[in-house]
PDB file of C-alpha atoms in Angstrom:
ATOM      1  CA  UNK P1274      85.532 103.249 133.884  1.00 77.00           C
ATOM      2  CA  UNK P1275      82.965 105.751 133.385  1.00 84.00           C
ATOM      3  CA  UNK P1276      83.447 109.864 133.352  1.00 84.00           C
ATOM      4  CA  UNK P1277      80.796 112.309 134.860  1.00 86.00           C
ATOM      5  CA  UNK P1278      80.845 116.034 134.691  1.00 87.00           C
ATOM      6  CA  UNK P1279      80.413 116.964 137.953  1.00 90.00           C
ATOM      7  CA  UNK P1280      79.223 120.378 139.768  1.00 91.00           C
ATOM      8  CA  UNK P1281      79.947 121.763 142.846  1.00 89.00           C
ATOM      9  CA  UNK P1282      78.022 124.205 145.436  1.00 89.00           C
ATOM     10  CA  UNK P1283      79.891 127.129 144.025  1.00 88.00           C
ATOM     11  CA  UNK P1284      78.980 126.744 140.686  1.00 88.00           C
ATOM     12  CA  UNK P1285      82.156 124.722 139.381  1.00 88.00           C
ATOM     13  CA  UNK P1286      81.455 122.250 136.295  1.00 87.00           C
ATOM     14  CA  UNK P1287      85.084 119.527 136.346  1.00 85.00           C
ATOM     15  CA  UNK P1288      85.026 115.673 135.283  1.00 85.00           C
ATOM     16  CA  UNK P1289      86.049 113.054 137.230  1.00 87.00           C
ATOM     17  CA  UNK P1290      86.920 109.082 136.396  1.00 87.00           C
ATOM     18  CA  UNK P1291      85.154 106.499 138.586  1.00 87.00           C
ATOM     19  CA  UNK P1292      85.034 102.744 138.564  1.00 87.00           C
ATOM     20  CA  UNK P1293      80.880 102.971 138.101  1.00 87.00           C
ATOM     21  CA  UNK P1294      77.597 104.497 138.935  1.00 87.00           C
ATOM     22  CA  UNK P1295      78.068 102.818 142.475  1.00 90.00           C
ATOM     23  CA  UNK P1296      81.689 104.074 142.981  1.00 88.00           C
ATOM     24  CA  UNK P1297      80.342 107.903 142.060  1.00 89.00           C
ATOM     25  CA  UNK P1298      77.267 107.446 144.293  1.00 90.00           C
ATOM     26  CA  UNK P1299      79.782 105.727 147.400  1.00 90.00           C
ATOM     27  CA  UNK P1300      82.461 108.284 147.197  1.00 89.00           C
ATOM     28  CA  UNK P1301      80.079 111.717 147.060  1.00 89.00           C
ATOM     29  CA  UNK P1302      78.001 110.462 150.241  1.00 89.00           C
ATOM     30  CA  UNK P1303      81.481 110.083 152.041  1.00 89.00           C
ATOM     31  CA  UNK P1304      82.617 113.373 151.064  1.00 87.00           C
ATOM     32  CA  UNK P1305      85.399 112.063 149.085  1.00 88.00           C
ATOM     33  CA  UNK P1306      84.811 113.950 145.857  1.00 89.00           C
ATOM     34  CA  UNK P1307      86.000 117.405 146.279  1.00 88.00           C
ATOM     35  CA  UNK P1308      85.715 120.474 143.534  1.00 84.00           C
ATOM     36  CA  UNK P1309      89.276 121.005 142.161  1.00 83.00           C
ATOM     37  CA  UNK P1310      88.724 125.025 142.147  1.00 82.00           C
ATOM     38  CA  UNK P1311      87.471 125.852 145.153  1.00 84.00           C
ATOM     39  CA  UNK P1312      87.132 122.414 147.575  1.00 85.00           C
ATOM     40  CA  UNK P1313      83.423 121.991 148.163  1.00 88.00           C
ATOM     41  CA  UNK P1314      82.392 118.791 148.758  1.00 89.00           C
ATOM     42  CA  UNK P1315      78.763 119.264 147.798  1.00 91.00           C
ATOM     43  CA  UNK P1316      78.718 117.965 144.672  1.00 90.00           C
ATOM     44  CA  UNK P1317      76.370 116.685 142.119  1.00 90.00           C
ATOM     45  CA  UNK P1318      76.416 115.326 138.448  1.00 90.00           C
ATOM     46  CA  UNK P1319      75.919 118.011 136.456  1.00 85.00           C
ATOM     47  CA  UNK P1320      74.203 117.615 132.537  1.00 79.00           C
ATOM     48  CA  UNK P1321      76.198 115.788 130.106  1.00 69.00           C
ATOM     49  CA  UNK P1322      75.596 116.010 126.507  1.00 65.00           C
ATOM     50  CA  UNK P1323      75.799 112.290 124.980  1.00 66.00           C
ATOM     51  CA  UNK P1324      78.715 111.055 123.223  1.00 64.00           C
ATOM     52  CA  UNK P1325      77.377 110.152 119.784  1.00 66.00           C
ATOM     53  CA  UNK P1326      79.904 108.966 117.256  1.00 66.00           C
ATOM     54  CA  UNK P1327      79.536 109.982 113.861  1.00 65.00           C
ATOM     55  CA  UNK P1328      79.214 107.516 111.296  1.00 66.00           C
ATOM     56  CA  UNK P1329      82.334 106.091 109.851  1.00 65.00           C
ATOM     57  CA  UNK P1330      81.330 106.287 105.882  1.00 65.00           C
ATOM     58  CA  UNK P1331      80.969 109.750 105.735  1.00 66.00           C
ATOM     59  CA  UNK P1332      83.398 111.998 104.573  1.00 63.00           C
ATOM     60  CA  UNK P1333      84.082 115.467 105.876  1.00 61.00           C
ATOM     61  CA  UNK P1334      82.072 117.927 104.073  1.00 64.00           C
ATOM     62  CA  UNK P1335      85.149 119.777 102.815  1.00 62.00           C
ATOM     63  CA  UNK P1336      88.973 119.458 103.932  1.00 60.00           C
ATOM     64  CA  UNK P1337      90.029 122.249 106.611  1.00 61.00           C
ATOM     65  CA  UNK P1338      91.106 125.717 105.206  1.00 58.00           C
ATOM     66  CA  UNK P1339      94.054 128.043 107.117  1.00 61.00           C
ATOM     67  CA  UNK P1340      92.557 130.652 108.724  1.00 72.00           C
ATOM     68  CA  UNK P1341      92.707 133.798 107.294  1.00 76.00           C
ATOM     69  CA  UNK P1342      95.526 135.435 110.254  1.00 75.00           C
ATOM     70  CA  UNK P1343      97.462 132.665 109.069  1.00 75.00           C
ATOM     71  CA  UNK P1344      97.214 133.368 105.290  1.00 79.00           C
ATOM     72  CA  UNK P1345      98.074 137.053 106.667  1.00 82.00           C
ATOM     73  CA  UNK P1346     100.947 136.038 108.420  1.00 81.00           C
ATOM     74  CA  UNK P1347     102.290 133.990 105.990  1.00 79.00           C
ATOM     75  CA  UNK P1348     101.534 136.717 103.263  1.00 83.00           C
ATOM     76  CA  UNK P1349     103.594 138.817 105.484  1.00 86.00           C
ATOM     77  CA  UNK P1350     106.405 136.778 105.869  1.00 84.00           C
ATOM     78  CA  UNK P1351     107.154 136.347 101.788  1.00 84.00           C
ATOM     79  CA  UNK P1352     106.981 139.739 101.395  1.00 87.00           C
ATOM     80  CA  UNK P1353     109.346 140.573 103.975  1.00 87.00           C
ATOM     81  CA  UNK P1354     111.438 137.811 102.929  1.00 85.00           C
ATOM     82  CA  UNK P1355     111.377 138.970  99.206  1.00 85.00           C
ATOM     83  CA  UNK P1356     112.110 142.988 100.384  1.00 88.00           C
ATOM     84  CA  UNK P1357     115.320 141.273 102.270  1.00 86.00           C
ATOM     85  CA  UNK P1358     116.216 139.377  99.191  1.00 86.00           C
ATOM     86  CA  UNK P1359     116.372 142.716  97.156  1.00 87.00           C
ATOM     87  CA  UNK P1360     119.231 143.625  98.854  1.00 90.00           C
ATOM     88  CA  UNK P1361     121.295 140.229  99.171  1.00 90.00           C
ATOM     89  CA  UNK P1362     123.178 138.319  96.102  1.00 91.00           C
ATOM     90  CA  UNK P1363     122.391 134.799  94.910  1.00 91.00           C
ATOM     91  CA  UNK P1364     125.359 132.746  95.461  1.00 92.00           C
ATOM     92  CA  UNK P1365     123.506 129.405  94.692  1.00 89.00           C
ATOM     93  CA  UNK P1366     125.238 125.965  96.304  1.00 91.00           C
ATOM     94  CA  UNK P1367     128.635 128.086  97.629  1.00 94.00           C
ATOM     95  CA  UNK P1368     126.430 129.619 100.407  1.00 93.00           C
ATOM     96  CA  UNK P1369     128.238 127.085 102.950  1.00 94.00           C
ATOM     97  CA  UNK P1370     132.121 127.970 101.790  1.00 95.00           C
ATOM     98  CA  UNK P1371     130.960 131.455 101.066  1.00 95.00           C
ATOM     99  CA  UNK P1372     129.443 132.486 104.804  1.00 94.00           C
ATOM    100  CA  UNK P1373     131.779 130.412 106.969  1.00 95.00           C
ATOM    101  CA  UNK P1374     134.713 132.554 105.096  1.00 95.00           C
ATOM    102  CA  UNK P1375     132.641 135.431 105.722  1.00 95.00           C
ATOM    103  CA  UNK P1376     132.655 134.488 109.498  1.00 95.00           C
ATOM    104  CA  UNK P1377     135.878 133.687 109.579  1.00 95.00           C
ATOM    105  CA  UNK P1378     136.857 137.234 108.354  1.00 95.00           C
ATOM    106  CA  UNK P1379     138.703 135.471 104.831  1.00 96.00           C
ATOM    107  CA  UNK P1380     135.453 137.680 102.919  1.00 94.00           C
ATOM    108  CA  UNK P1381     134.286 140.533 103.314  1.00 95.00           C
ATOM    109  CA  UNK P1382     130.685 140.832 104.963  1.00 93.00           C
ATOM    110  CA  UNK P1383     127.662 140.844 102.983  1.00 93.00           C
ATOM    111  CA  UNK P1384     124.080 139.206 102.577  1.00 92.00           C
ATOM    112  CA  UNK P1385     123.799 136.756 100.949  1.00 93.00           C
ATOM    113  CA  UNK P1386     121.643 133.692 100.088  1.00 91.00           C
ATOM    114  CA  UNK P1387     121.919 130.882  98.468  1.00 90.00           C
ATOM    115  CA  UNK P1388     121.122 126.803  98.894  1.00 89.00           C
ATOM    116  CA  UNK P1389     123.074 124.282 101.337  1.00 89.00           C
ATOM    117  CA  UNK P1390     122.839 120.461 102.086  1.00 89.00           C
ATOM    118  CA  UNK P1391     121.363 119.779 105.475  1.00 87.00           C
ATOM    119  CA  UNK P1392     124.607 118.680 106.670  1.00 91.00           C
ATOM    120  CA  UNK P1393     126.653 122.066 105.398  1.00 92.00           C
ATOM    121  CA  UNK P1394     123.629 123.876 107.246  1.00 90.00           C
ATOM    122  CA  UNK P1395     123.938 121.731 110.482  1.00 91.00           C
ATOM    123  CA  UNK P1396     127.501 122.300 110.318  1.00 93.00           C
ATOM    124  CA  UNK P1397     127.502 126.409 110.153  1.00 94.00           C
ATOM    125  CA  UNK P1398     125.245 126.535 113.083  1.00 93.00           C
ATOM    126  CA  UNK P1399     127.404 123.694 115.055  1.00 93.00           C
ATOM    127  CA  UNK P1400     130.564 126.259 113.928  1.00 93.00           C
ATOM    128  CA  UNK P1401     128.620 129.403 115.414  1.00 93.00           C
ATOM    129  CA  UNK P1402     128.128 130.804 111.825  1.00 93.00           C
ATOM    130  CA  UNK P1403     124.630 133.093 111.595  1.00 90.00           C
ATOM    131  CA  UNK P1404     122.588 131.615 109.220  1.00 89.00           C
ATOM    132  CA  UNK P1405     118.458 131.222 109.118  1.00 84.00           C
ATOM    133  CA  UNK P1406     116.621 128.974 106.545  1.00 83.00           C
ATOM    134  CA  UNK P1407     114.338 130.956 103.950  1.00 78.00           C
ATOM    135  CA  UNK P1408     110.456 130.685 105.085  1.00 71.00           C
ATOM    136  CA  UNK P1409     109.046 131.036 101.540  1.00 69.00           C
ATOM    137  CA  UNK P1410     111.026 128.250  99.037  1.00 72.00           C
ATOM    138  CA  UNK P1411     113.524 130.914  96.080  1.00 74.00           C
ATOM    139  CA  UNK P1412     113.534 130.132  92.605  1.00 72.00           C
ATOM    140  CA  UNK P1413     117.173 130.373  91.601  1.00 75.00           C
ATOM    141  CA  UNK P1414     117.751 133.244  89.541  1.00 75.00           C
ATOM    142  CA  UNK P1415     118.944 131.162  86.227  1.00 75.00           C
ATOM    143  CA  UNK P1416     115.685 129.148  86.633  1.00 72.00           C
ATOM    144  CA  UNK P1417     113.313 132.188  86.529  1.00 69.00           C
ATOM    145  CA  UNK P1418     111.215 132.911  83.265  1.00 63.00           C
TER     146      UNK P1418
END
């Protein structure tokens, strides 16, 4: 199999498969090869840049670094995340018994936060309780400096 990008009459550059050279060559003189935007059958190869591999000792020249919207965003997120935390109480590895009581009305409502198995978190949402993992990993306030 062998790819060509192709070009048609109006201007259209696509890439098609074909067998070989001959296949190409047989197909475009019976008008089988058709541009996929606007139909035109008068098509041509169009200019290919080779496919050179790079050689395979090299490393990269330096590993890939976030872009910076994504440092932003995430930037964004922990400090949201930390304003929300302000406001909501530590209740460490009860958060499972403590807001399925709350959504069962046996506790009063109130934010809180706190660390679950992945089971005990599978389980809340299964059970229709509203709960939403933590973005930006919590130190546990009795492990703070």
């Amino acid at each position: 199999m062998i790819v060509f990008d192709l070009k048609c009459g109006g201007d259209h550059v696509f890439e098609a498969w074909f067998k070989s050279s001959g296949a190409y060559e047989e197909q475009r003189t019976q008008g089988l090869i058709a541009c996929p935007f606007c139909g035109d059958v008068n098509v041509n190869k169009a200019v290919m840049a080779p496919a050179v591999a790079a050689k395979g000792n090299q490393a990269p020249d330096k590993p890939p670094v976030a872009p910076a919207a994504f440092k932003a965003a995430l930037a964004a997120i922990a400090q949201l995340q930390a304003k929300q935390l302000e406001t909501s109480t530590w209740v460490g590895g009860a958060f499972a018994e403590k807001a399925r009581a709350m959504h069962l009305g046996d506790a009063p409502e109130a934010p809180i936060h706190g660390q679950a198995t992945l089971a005990e978190a599978k389980s809340l949402v299964e059970d229709g309780v509203p709960v939403a993992p933590l973005l930006v990993p919590v130190v546990p306030p009795a492990a703070r400096n």
